[in-house]
């Protein structure tokens, strides 16, 4: 299907970035939200992104105005009967999603593709809220959605290959990199980020020093620390996603106690100007913190849980080794893909490190069966000339 016009439901942080991306590539966009205040907020967010693009010299003021004029927003269903694709980006609440998909199924033309930006619910389940299961697909964007170049494409059990092909082609036309991932809780990127952010909160419970924990991530080359990332994405969003991971995968995703405390106290991050870091404060990392032995342990804890989860995803065929690497670099700005990173580090080093951390901190560090097998059979990664990449 040739996608020419698009509808967006939900104009929050993610939805606004999606609206801006689509309009910036010349697509007419209809978006809807539940009240005028939220509609205005979405327009303001989109305008802010355009203003920044003009300031950075990426667009002229005139071009920005033209692209803004492609956007129609409101609380009604106007335009939704014409669109070829709808992207749902409403809060992670199954009942809300049920109502939205039920409505879309009724008002959208036959043949229109209905995509969900869910980070935690099953696409197959969401598809059952419609009478067009084969036309429902997962299109999982990453925050900030106008910046991050990855979109995970997820098929439900009945999604048609033509629908998948159409959305993959469409993502390419938006300058994004689609990566097909198997349907499972957290898909791919959120599994690695989820376990990494849990680990950061466990450290915070032990240490109480956010700067040190974030610095431990910066030292391994992450673009921002996990606690800053949580403030950016919203702790309620991450809590919801990580709870789903726990329900599906069990104890290695057990939630730090701090999570529910933060939710109860309303410390949801930048959107409410109250998170791990103080209200609305622009956080500046210290110039340089020497990487001492303690900081190195924190860095290794953050890195090893992520690499281990990446290897589990490889073993479960969530995606190929090269796609796992590509997705994590594009969706979470990891400096190296987790599979090649593990091969470079040495699978024996990773395996022994995980075993040590397992003895100290518990089951969440349990080495993946594939890692154990390879490390014990002498497939040690780059240094032995054979490792995970031979499975690519
Ligand atoms: N909140 C919102 N937008 C932000 C931001 C923040 N805290 N920090 C930066 N940005 C925006 C800027 O406004 C700017 O937008 P513009 O292009 O419209 O002006 C853009 O990001 C680039 O900013 P900078 O030039 O300052 O670039 P940096 O080099 O500092 O990069 C970053 C910022 C792109 C956010 C980078 O730090 C990064 O890649 N961080 C990792 C992000 C990540 O992991 N995202 C995935 C989260 S998980 C997810 O979304 C899945 C969902 O299901 C939960």
Tab-separated table of C-alpha atoms and ligand atoms in Angstrom:
chain	number	residue	atom	x	y	z
A	1	UNK	CA	0.000	0.000	0.000
A	2	UNK	CA	1.218	3.482	-0.847
A	3	UNK	CA	0.977	5.531	2.344
A	4	UNK	CA	0.112	9.130	1.510
A	5	UNK	CA	-1.744	10.476	4.563
A	6	UNK	CA	-1.301	9.528	8.191
A	7	UNK	CA	-3.300	9.803	11.404
A	8	UNK	CA	-1.801	9.908	14.893
A	9	UNK	CA	-3.780	9.209	18.055
A	10	UNK	CA	-2.180	10.677	21.189
A	11	UNK	CA	-0.096	13.848	21.054
A	12	UNK	CA	2.120	13.330	24.092
A	13	UNK	CA	5.936	13.520	24.010
A	14	UNK	CA	6.219	10.576	21.650
A	15	UNK	CA	3.173	11.446	19.523
A	16	UNK	CA	4.330	15.048	19.008
A	17	UNK	CA	7.742	13.877	17.784
A	18	UNK	CA	6.025	11.482	15.371
A	19	UNK	CA	3.684	14.232	14.091
A	20	UNK	CA	6.690	16.502	13.508
A	21	UNK	CA	8.679	13.781	11.721
A	22	UNK	CA	5.828	12.948	9.344
A	23	UNK	CA	5.090	16.579	8.485
A	24	UNK	CA	8.783	17.334	7.992
A	25	UNK	CA	8.825	14.714	5.223
A	26	UNK	CA	5.846	16.333	3.531
A	27	UNK	CA	3.061	14.020	4.755
A	28	UNK	CA	-0.327	15.481	5.646
A	29	UNK	CA	-0.996	14.491	9.264
A	30	UNK	CA	-4.227	14.344	11.261
A	31	UNK	CA	-3.797	13.957	14.986
A	32	UNK	CA	-6.274	13.680	17.784
A	33	UNK	CA	-6.176	13.773	21.539
A	34	UNK	CA	-8.791	13.752	24.262
A	35	UNK	CA	-9.026	17.463	25.074
A	36	UNK	CA	-8.103	20.880	23.671
A	37	UNK	CA	-5.360	21.397	26.226
A	38	UNK	CA	-3.522	18.256	25.069
A	39	UNK	CA	-4.043	19.202	21.417
A	40	UNK	CA	-2.517	22.660	22.067
A	41	UNK	CA	0.350	21.102	23.994
A	42	UNK	CA	1.141	18.818	21.065
A	43	UNK	CA	1.112	21.750	18.607
A	44	UNK	CA	3.428	23.681	20.955
A	45	UNK	CA	5.843	20.758	21.145
A	46	UNK	CA	5.864	20.358	17.346
A	47	UNK	CA	6.454	24.105	16.904
A	48	UNK	CA	9.322	23.928	19.384
A	49	UNK	CA	11.008	21.203	17.320
A	50	UNK	CA	10.562	23.248	14.132
A	51	UNK	CA	11.927	26.389	15.862
A	52	UNK	CA	15.004	24.440	16.871
A	53	UNK	CA	15.453	23.164	13.298
A	54	UNK	CA	15.248	26.743	11.992
A	55	UNK	CA	17.718	27.947	14.622
A	56	UNK	CA	20.104	25.157	13.646
A	57	UNK	CA	19.815	26.211	9.984
A	58	UNK	CA	18.222	22.910	8.892
A	59	UNK	CA	15.129	24.723	7.548
A	60	UNK	CA	14.085	28.259	6.691
A	61	UNK	CA	11.250	29.854	8.645
A	62	UNK	CA	9.149	29.674	5.493
A	63	UNK	CA	9.761	25.915	5.075
A	64	UNK	CA	8.887	25.321	8.723
A	65	UNK	CA	5.616	27.219	8.276
A	66	UNK	CA	4.749	25.193	5.177
A	67	UNK	CA	5.348	21.907	6.958
A	68	UNK	CA	3.403	23.010	10.001
A	69	UNK	CA	0.454	23.726	7.726
A	70	UNK	CA	0.331	20.003	6.851
A	71	UNK	CA	-0.786	19.242	10.403
A	72	UNK	CA	-4.436	19.181	11.440
A	73	UNK	CA	-5.191	18.407	15.057
A	74	UNK	CA	-8.301	18.203	17.174
A	75	UNK	CA	-10.428	16.156	19.519
A	76	UNK	CA	-12.722	14.816	16.807
A	77	UNK	CA	-12.177	12.174	14.123
A	78	UNK	CA	-11.848	14.604	11.209
A	79	UNK	CA	-9.582	13.270	8.467
A	80	UNK	CA	-9.282	9.771	9.916
A	81	UNK	CA	-11.592	8.388	7.217
A	82	UNK	CA	-8.997	9.405	4.584
A	83	UNK	CA	-5.720	8.196	6.087
A	84	UNK	CA	-3.762	5.167	4.850
A	85	UNK	CA	-1.960	4.581	8.147
A	86	UNK	CA	-2.752	5.432	11.759
A	87	UNK	CA	-0.083	5.353	14.459
A	88	UNK	CA	-1.514	4.979	17.954
A	89	UNK	CA	0.659	6.620	20.632
A	90	UNK	CA	-1.685	6.793	23.639
A	91	UNK	CA	-0.674	5.929	27.239
A	92	UNK	CA	0.199	2.304	28.022
A	93	UNK	CA	-3.229	1.306	29.278
A	94	UNK	CA	-4.859	-1.682	27.616
A	95	UNK	CA	-8.404	-0.422	28.135
A	96	UNK	CA	-7.570	2.904	26.464
A	97	UNK	CA	-5.910	1.036	23.598
A	98	UNK	CA	-8.950	-1.212	23.269
A	99	UNK	CA	-11.232	1.813	22.917
A	100	UNK	CA	-8.899	3.524	20.451
A	101	UNK	CA	-8.519	0.489	18.177
A	102	UNK	CA	-12.214	-0.230	18.333
A	103	UNK	CA	-12.906	3.320	17.172
A	104	UNK	CA	-10.207	3.287	14.472
A	105	UNK	CA	-11.554	0.046	13.092
A	106	UNK	CA	-14.934	1.722	12.755
A	107	UNK	CA	-13.880	5.084	11.280
A	108	UNK	CA	-10.850	4.251	9.099
A	109	UNK	CA	-11.313	3.141	5.499
A	110	UNK	CA	-10.978	-0.489	4.575
A	111	UNK	CA	-7.366	-1.315	3.910
A	112	UNK	CA	-5.957	1.384	6.229
A	113	UNK	CA	-3.082	0.057	8.339
A	114	UNK	CA	-3.440	0.446	12.098
A	115	UNK	CA	-0.060	0.627	13.878
A	116	UNK	CA	0.616	0.698	17.596
A	117	UNK	CA	3.579	2.357	19.246
A	118	UNK	CA	3.119	0.164	22.314
A	119	UNK	CA	6.305	-0.664	24.201
A	120	UNK	CA	4.854	-3.443	26.272
A	121	UNK	CA	1.573	-4.908	25.074
A	122	UNK	CA	1.295	-7.743	22.601
A	123	UNK	CA	0.529	-6.607	19.063
A	124	UNK	CA	-1.499	-9.808	18.558
A	125	UNK	CA	-3.704	-8.855	21.499
A	126	UNK	CA	-4.195	-5.271	20.343
A	127	UNK	CA	-5.123	-6.606	16.881
A	128	UNK	CA	-8.044	-8.493	18.434
A	129	UNK	CA	-9.655	-5.139	19.317
A	130	UNK	CA	-10.336	-4.739	15.584
A	131	UNK	CA	-11.950	-6.758	12.828
A	132	UNK	CA	-8.801	-6.382	10.683
A	133	UNK	CA	-6.138	-8.359	12.597
A	134	UNK	CA	-4.004	-8.762	9.485
A	135	UNK	CA	-3.668	-4.975	9.139
A	136	UNK	CA	-2.464	-4.291	12.673
A	137	UNK	CA	1.281	-3.956	13.183
A	138	UNK	CA	3.724	-2.707	15.831
A	139	UNK	CA	5.744	0.424	14.986
A	140	UNK	CA	7.817	1.102	18.075
A	141	UNK	CA	9.540	4.507	18.070
A	142	UNK	CA	12.225	5.745	20.454
A	143	UNK	CA	12.481	8.896	22.487
A	144	UNK	CA	13.094	11.644	21.346
A	145	UNK	CA	11.095	10.285	18.435
A	146	UNK	CA	12.066	13.015	15.966
A	147	UNK	CA	15.752	12.282	16.648
A	148	UNK	CA	16.255	8.531	17.204
A	149	UNK	CA	16.592	6.691	13.907
A	150	UNK	CA	15.240	3.264	14.858
A	151	UNK	CA	11.685	1.995	14.500
A	152	UNK	CA	11.089	-1.592	15.644
A	153	UNK	CA	8.579	-3.342	13.391
A	154	UNK	CA	6.599	-6.055	15.118
A	155	UNK	CA	4.174	-8.495	13.515
A	156	UNK	CA	1.288	-9.958	15.440
A	157	UNK	CA	0.350	-13.577	14.716
A	158	UNK	CA	-1.926	-12.545	11.843
A	159	UNK	CA	-0.186	-9.431	10.483
A	160	UNK	CA	0.075	-9.722	6.710
A	161	UNK	CA	3.504	-9.604	5.035
A	162	UNK	CA	2.222	-6.844	2.701
A	163	UNK	CA	1.426	-4.638	5.700
A	164	UNK	CA	4.904	-5.227	7.127
A	165	UNK	CA	6.460	-4.442	3.749
A	166	UNK	CA	4.446	-1.210	3.477
A	167	UNK	CA	5.441	0.098	6.905
A	168	UNK	CA	9.083	-0.861	6.372
A	169	UNK	CA	9.091	1.059	3.107
A	170	UNK	CA	7.341	3.996	4.784
A	171	UNK	CA	9.905	4.137	7.636
A	172	UNK	CA	12.667	4.347	5.039
A	173	UNK	CA	10.891	7.308	3.422
A	174	UNK	CA	10.981	9.073	6.820
A	175	UNK	CA	14.746	8.646	7.051
A	176	UNK	CA	14.296	6.024	9.771
A	177	UNK	CA	15.810	2.554	10.020
A	178	UNK	CA	13.187	-0.135	10.496
A	179	UNK	CA	14.304	-3.355	12.167
A	180	UNK	CA	11.943	-6.320	12.273
A	181	UNK	CA	11.848	-7.930	15.702
A	182	UNK	CA	9.988	-10.940	17.042
A	183	UNK	CA	6.904	-10.296	19.151
A	184	UNK	CA	7.873	-10.672	22.819
A	185	UNK	CA	7.679	-8.486	25.925
A	186	UNK	CA	9.920	-5.440	25.453
A	187	UNK	CA	10.636	-6.534	21.857
A	188	UNK	CA	14.390	-5.933	21.584
A	189	UNK	CA	15.730	-2.545	22.676
A	190	UNK	CA	13.501	-2.153	25.752
A	191	UNK	CA	14.687	-5.539	27.037
A	192	UNK	CA	18.273	-4.296	27.182
A	193	UNK	CA	17.370	-0.805	28.399
A	194	UNK	CA	14.877	-2.239	30.901
A	195	UNK	CA	17.376	-4.459	32.684
A	196	UNK	CA	19.998	-1.692	32.560
A	197	UNK	CA	17.643	0.834	34.138
A	198	UNK	CA	16.585	-1.640	36.809
A	199	UNK	CA	20.263	-2.127	37.612
A	200	UNK	CA	20.772	1.634	37.880
A	201	UNK	CA	17.892	1.843	40.387
A	202	UNK	CA	19.319	-1.076	42.408
A	203	UNK	CA	22.593	0.860	42.542
A	204	UNK	CA	20.741	3.982	43.628
A	205	UNK	CA	19.140	2.007	46.475
A	206	UNK	CA	22.639	0.919	47.558
A	207	UNK	CA	24.572	4.121	46.875
A	208	UNK	CA	22.205	7.053	46.628
A	209	UNK	CA	24.472	8.939	44.215
A	210	UNK	CA	22.812	9.481	40.829
A	211	UNK	CA	25.762	11.379	39.359
A	212	UNK	CA	28.170	8.507	40.006
A	213	UNK	CA	25.755	5.956	38.509
A	214	UNK	CA	25.139	8.051	35.410
A	215	UNK	CA	28.856	8.697	35.107
A	216	UNK	CA	29.474	4.921	35.179
A	217	UNK	CA	27.326	4.671	32.028
A	218	UNK	CA	28.983	7.674	30.369
A	219	UNK	CA	32.372	6.036	31.002
A	220	UNK	CA	31.417	3.044	28.855
A	221	UNK	CA	30.312	5.395	26.077
A	222	UNK	CA	26.538	5.634	26.606
A	223	UNK	CA	25.222	9.032	25.435
A	224	UNK	CA	23.499	9.764	28.745
A	225	UNK	CA	23.224	7.993	32.084
A	226	UNK	CA	20.297	5.633	32.793
A	227	UNK	CA	18.875	7.894	35.501
A	228	UNK	CA	18.907	10.912	33.217
A	229	UNK	CA	17.340	8.729	30.505
A	230	UNK	CA	14.569	7.691	32.916
A	231	UNK	CA	13.890	11.354	33.694
A	232	UNK	CA	13.677	12.019	29.952
A	233	UNK	CA	11.426	9.081	28.976
A	234	UNK	CA	9.257	9.189	32.131
A	235	UNK	CA	9.538	6.727	35.031
A	236	UNK	CA	5.864	5.760	34.734
A	237	UNK	CA	6.502	4.633	31.139
A	238	UNK	CA	9.586	2.659	32.142
A	239	UNK	CA	7.855	1.203	35.191
A	240	UNK	CA	5.038	-0.052	33.028
A	241	UNK	CA	7.366	-1.550	30.450
A	242	UNK	CA	9.599	-3.189	33.096
A	243	UNK	CA	6.606	-4.645	34.932
A	244	UNK	CA	5.615	-6.357	31.692
A	245	UNK	CA	9.158	-7.687	31.356
A	246	UNK	CA	8.956	-9.075	34.894
A	247	UNK	CA	5.587	-10.721	34.200
A	248	UNK	CA	6.968	-12.430	31.091
A	249	UNK	CA	10.568	-13.258	32.064
A	250	UNK	CA	10.394	-13.579	35.851
A	251	UNK	CA	12.984	-12.853	38.488
A	252	UNK	CA	15.811	-11.470	36.404
A	253	UNK	CA	13.481	-8.523	35.809
A	254	UNK	CA	12.415	-8.190	39.470
A	255	UNK	CA	11.674	-4.519	40.064
A	256	UNK	CA	13.742	-2.373	42.437
A	257	UNK	CA	11.630	-1.127	45.368
A	258	UNK	CA	12.575	2.422	44.507
A	259	UNK	CA	10.428	2.213	41.379
A	260	UNK	CA	7.060	2.132	43.135
A	261	UNK	CA	8.241	4.756	45.646
A	262	UNK	CA	9.071	7.138	42.808
A	263	UNK	CA	5.741	6.500	41.123
A	264	UNK	CA	3.853	7.036	44.410
A	265	UNK	CA	5.731	10.295	45.017
A	266	UNK	CA	4.990	11.465	41.471
A	267	UNK	CA	8.683	11.649	40.580
A	268	UNK	CA	8.028	10.833	36.949
A	269	UNK	CA	10.803	12.880	35.380
A	270	UNK	CA	11.160	15.941	33.192
A	271	UNK	CA	7.505	16.055	32.138
A	272	UNK	CA	6.481	16.932	35.714
A	273	UNK	CA	9.758	18.701	36.497
A	274	UNK	CA	10.400	16.229	39.259
A	275	UNK	CA	12.456	13.096	38.859
A	276	UNK	CA	15.782	11.689	40.011
A	277	UNK	CA	17.229	15.102	39.258
A	278	UNK	CA	15.670	18.219	40.777
A	279	UNK	CA	12.811	20.133	39.198
A	280	UNK	CA	13.540	21.090	35.620
A	281	UNK	CA	17.229	21.442	36.379
A	282	UNK	CA	19.489	21.128	33.366
A	283	UNK	CA	21.920	18.539	34.618
A	284	UNK	CA	25.585	18.980	33.775
A	285	UNK	CA	27.899	16.057	34.287
A	286	UNK	CA	31.146	16.875	36.088
A	287	UNK	CA	34.058	17.564	33.715
A	288	UNK	CA	35.736	14.309	34.537
A	289	UNK	CA	35.491	11.689	37.236
A	290	UNK	CA	38.504	9.432	37.434
A	291	UNK	CA	37.519	5.874	36.661
A	292	UNK	CA	38.528	4.227	39.916
A	293	UNK	CA	37.937	0.587	40.804
A	294	UNK	CA	34.524	1.311	42.358
A	295	UNK	CA	33.264	3.219	39.336
A	296	UNK	CA	34.588	0.449	37.093
A	297	UNK	CA	32.436	-2.092	38.978
A	298	UNK	CA	29.350	0.088	38.459
A	299	UNK	CA	30.176	0.408	34.745
A	300	UNK	CA	30.611	-3.358	34.446
A	301	UNK	CA	27.316	-4.064	36.192
A	302	UNK	CA	25.476	-1.802	33.748
A	303	UNK	CA	27.305	-3.166	30.727
A	304	UNK	CA	27.205	-6.864	31.608
A	305	UNK	CA	23.427	-7.011	32.218
A	306	UNK	CA	22.824	-5.371	28.853
A	307	UNK	CA	25.210	-7.610	26.923
A	308	UNK	CA	23.781	-10.708	28.589
A	309	UNK	CA	20.219	-9.686	27.647
A	310	UNK	CA	21.387	-8.987	24.078
A	311	UNK	CA	22.759	-12.538	23.899
A	312	UNK	CA	19.450	-13.909	25.212
A	313	UNK	CA	17.675	-12.001	22.410
A	314	UNK	CA	20.057	-13.560	19.902
A	315	UNK	CA	19.430	-17.032	21.304
A	316	UNK	CA	15.655	-16.481	21.178
A	317	UNK	CA	15.975	-15.207	17.586
A	318	UNK	CA	14.316	-11.893	18.429
A	319	UNK	CA	16.533	-10.538	15.627
A	320	UNK	CA	19.786	-11.456	13.889
A	321	UNK	CA	23.135	-10.523	15.458
A	322	UNK	CA	23.670	-7.677	12.994
A	323	UNK	CA	20.141	-6.343	13.513
A	324	UNK	CA	20.491	-6.518	17.299
A	325	UNK	CA	23.675	-4.473	17.011
A	326	UNK	CA	22.139	-1.991	14.573
A	327	UNK	CA	18.948	-1.569	16.611
A	328	UNK	CA	20.760	-0.827	19.883
A	329	UNK	CA	23.057	1.669	18.217
A	330	UNK	CA	20.175	3.477	16.503
A	331	UNK	CA	17.495	3.181	19.197
A	332	UNK	CA	19.552	3.663	22.357
A	333	UNK	CA	22.709	5.245	20.906
A	334	UNK	CA	24.934	2.515	22.320
A	335	UNK	CA	28.484	3.153	21.098
A	336	UNK	CA	28.782	-0.458	19.889
A	337	UNK	CA	26.208	-3.146	19.282
A	338	UNK	CA	25.886	-5.581	22.212
A	339	UNK	CA	26.789	-8.686	20.199
A	340	UNK	CA	30.010	-7.324	18.735
A	341	UNK	CA	30.745	-5.661	22.091
A	342	UNK	CA	30.553	-9.039	23.851
A	343	UNK	CA	32.837	-10.620	21.223
A	344	UNK	CA	35.277	-7.753	21.626
A	345	UNK	CA	35.236	-7.937	25.436
A	346	UNK	CA	35.750	-11.704	25.424
A	347	UNK	CA	32.961	-14.178	26.137
A	348	UNK	CA	35.001	-15.755	28.953
A	349	UNK	CA	35.444	-12.350	30.617
A	350	UNK	CA	31.724	-11.625	30.306
A	351	UNK	CA	30.745	-15.082	31.557
A	352	UNK	CA	33.076	-14.950	34.585
A	353	UNK	CA	32.042	-11.372	35.349
A	354	UNK	CA	28.359	-12.335	35.323
A	355	UNK	CA	29.037	-15.333	37.570
A	356	UNK	CA	30.840	-13.052	40.045
A	357	UNK	CA	28.013	-10.509	40.028
A	358	UNK	CA	25.445	-13.306	40.340
A	359	UNK	CA	27.150	-14.450	43.556
A	360	UNK	CA	27.146	-10.861	44.865
A	361	UNK	CA	23.844	-9.435	43.639
A	362	UNK	CA	21.635	-12.324	42.600
A	363	UNK	CA	19.936	-14.071	39.721
A	364	UNK	CA	19.517	-11.113	37.436
A	365	UNK	CA	23.145	-11.696	36.433
A	366	UNK	CA	22.557	-15.359	35.514
A	367	UNK	CA	24.587	-15.893	32.305
A	368	UNK	CA	22.497	-16.748	29.268
A	369	UNK	CA	22.673	-20.412	28.244
A	370	UNK	CA	24.232	-19.488	24.882
A	371	UNK	CA	26.974	-17.446	26.543
A	372	UNK	CA	27.755	-20.294	28.950
A	373	UNK	CA	27.934	-22.844	26.130
A	374	UNK	CA	30.152	-20.731	23.917
A	375	UNK	CA	32.492	-19.558	26.677
A	376	UNK	CA	32.950	-23.107	27.994
A	377	UNK	CA	33.584	-24.482	24.501
A	378	UNK	CA	36.353	-21.959	23.849
A	379	UNK	CA	34.392	-19.661	21.553
A	380	UNK	CA	35.738	-16.573	23.219
A	381	UNK	CA	34.991	-13.869	20.671
A	382	UNK	CA	37.515	-11.810	18.695
A	383	UNK	CA	40.552	-13.079	20.564
A	384	UNK	CA	39.835	-16.706	19.568
A	385	UNK	CA	38.604	-15.744	16.105
A	386	UNK	CA	35.183	-17.241	16.825
A	387	UNK	CA	32.308	-16.075	18.980
A	388	UNK	CA	28.754	-14.799	18.773
A	389	UNK	CA	29.269	-13.219	15.375
A	390	UNK	CA	29.656	-16.665	13.799
A	391	UNK	CA	25.949	-17.083	14.536
A	392	UNK	CA	25.093	-14.001	12.445
B	1	LIG	N1	14.303	15.436	26.308
B	1	LIG	C1	13.794	15.633	25.075
B	1	LIG	N2	14.549	15.914	24.002
B	1	LIG	C2	15.867	16.010	24.209
B	1	LIG	C3	16.471	15.802	25.463
B	1	LIG	C4	15.633	15.519	26.538
B	1	LIG	N3	16.116	15.297	27.748
B	1	LIG	N4	17.806	15.945	25.328
B	1	LIG	C5	18.035	16.241	24.043
B	1	LIG	N5	16.871	16.270	23.369
B	1	LIG	C6	16.664	16.613	21.974
B	1	LIG	C7	17.123	18.049	21.755
B	1	LIG	O1	16.094	18.976	22.059
B	1	LIG	C8	17.471	18.049	20.289
B	1	LIG	O2	16.284	18.198	19.549
B	1	LIG	P1	16.305	19.103	18.225
B	1	LIG	O3	17.094	18.336	17.227
B	1	LIG	O4	14.871	19.240	17.871
B	1	LIG	O5	16.928	20.403	18.579
B	1	LIG	C9	17.972	16.638	20.043
B	1	LIG	O6	17.522	15.833	21.153
B	1	LIG	C10	19.462	16.568	19.974
B	1	LIG	O7	19.943	17.183	21.151
B	1	LIG	P2	21.462	17.568	21.318
B	1	LIG	O8	21.930	18.270	20.099
B	1	LIG	O9	21.613	18.255	22.635
B	1	LIG	O10	22.136	16.165	21.200
B	1	LIG	P3	22.832	15.232	22.168
B	1	LIG	O11	24.049	14.880	21.449
B	1	LIG	O12	22.924	15.729	23.552
B	1	LIG	O13	21.835	13.944	22.142
B	1	LIG	C11	20.091	12.521	22.725
B	1	LIG	C12	20.656	13.930	22.873
B	1	LIG	C13	19.714	12.307	21.274
B	1	LIG	C14	18.849	12.450	23.588
B	1	LIG	C15	21.194	11.476	23.161
B	1	LIG	O14	21.620	11.763	24.458
B	1	LIG	C16	20.694	10.049	23.098
B	1	LIG	O15	20.686	9.435	22.065
B	1	LIG	N6	20.288	9.511	24.281
B	1	LIG	C17	19.753	8.139	24.362
B	1	LIG	C18	18.286	8.165	24.062
B	1	LIG	C19	17.652	6.824	24.188
B	1	LIG	O16	18.205	5.857	24.690
B	1	LIG	N7	16.401	6.719	23.723
B	1	LIG	C20	15.612	5.515	23.849
B	1	LIG	C21	14.777	5.578	25.073
B	1	LIG	S1	13.742	4.151	25.288
B	1	LIG	C22	12.351	4.494	24.397
B	1	LIG	O17	12.133	5.570	23.954
B	1	LIG	C23	11.389	3.370	24.181
B	1	LIG	C24	10.095	3.618	24.861
B	1	LIG	O18	9.261	2.487	24.635
B	1	LIG	C25	10.215	3.865	26.332
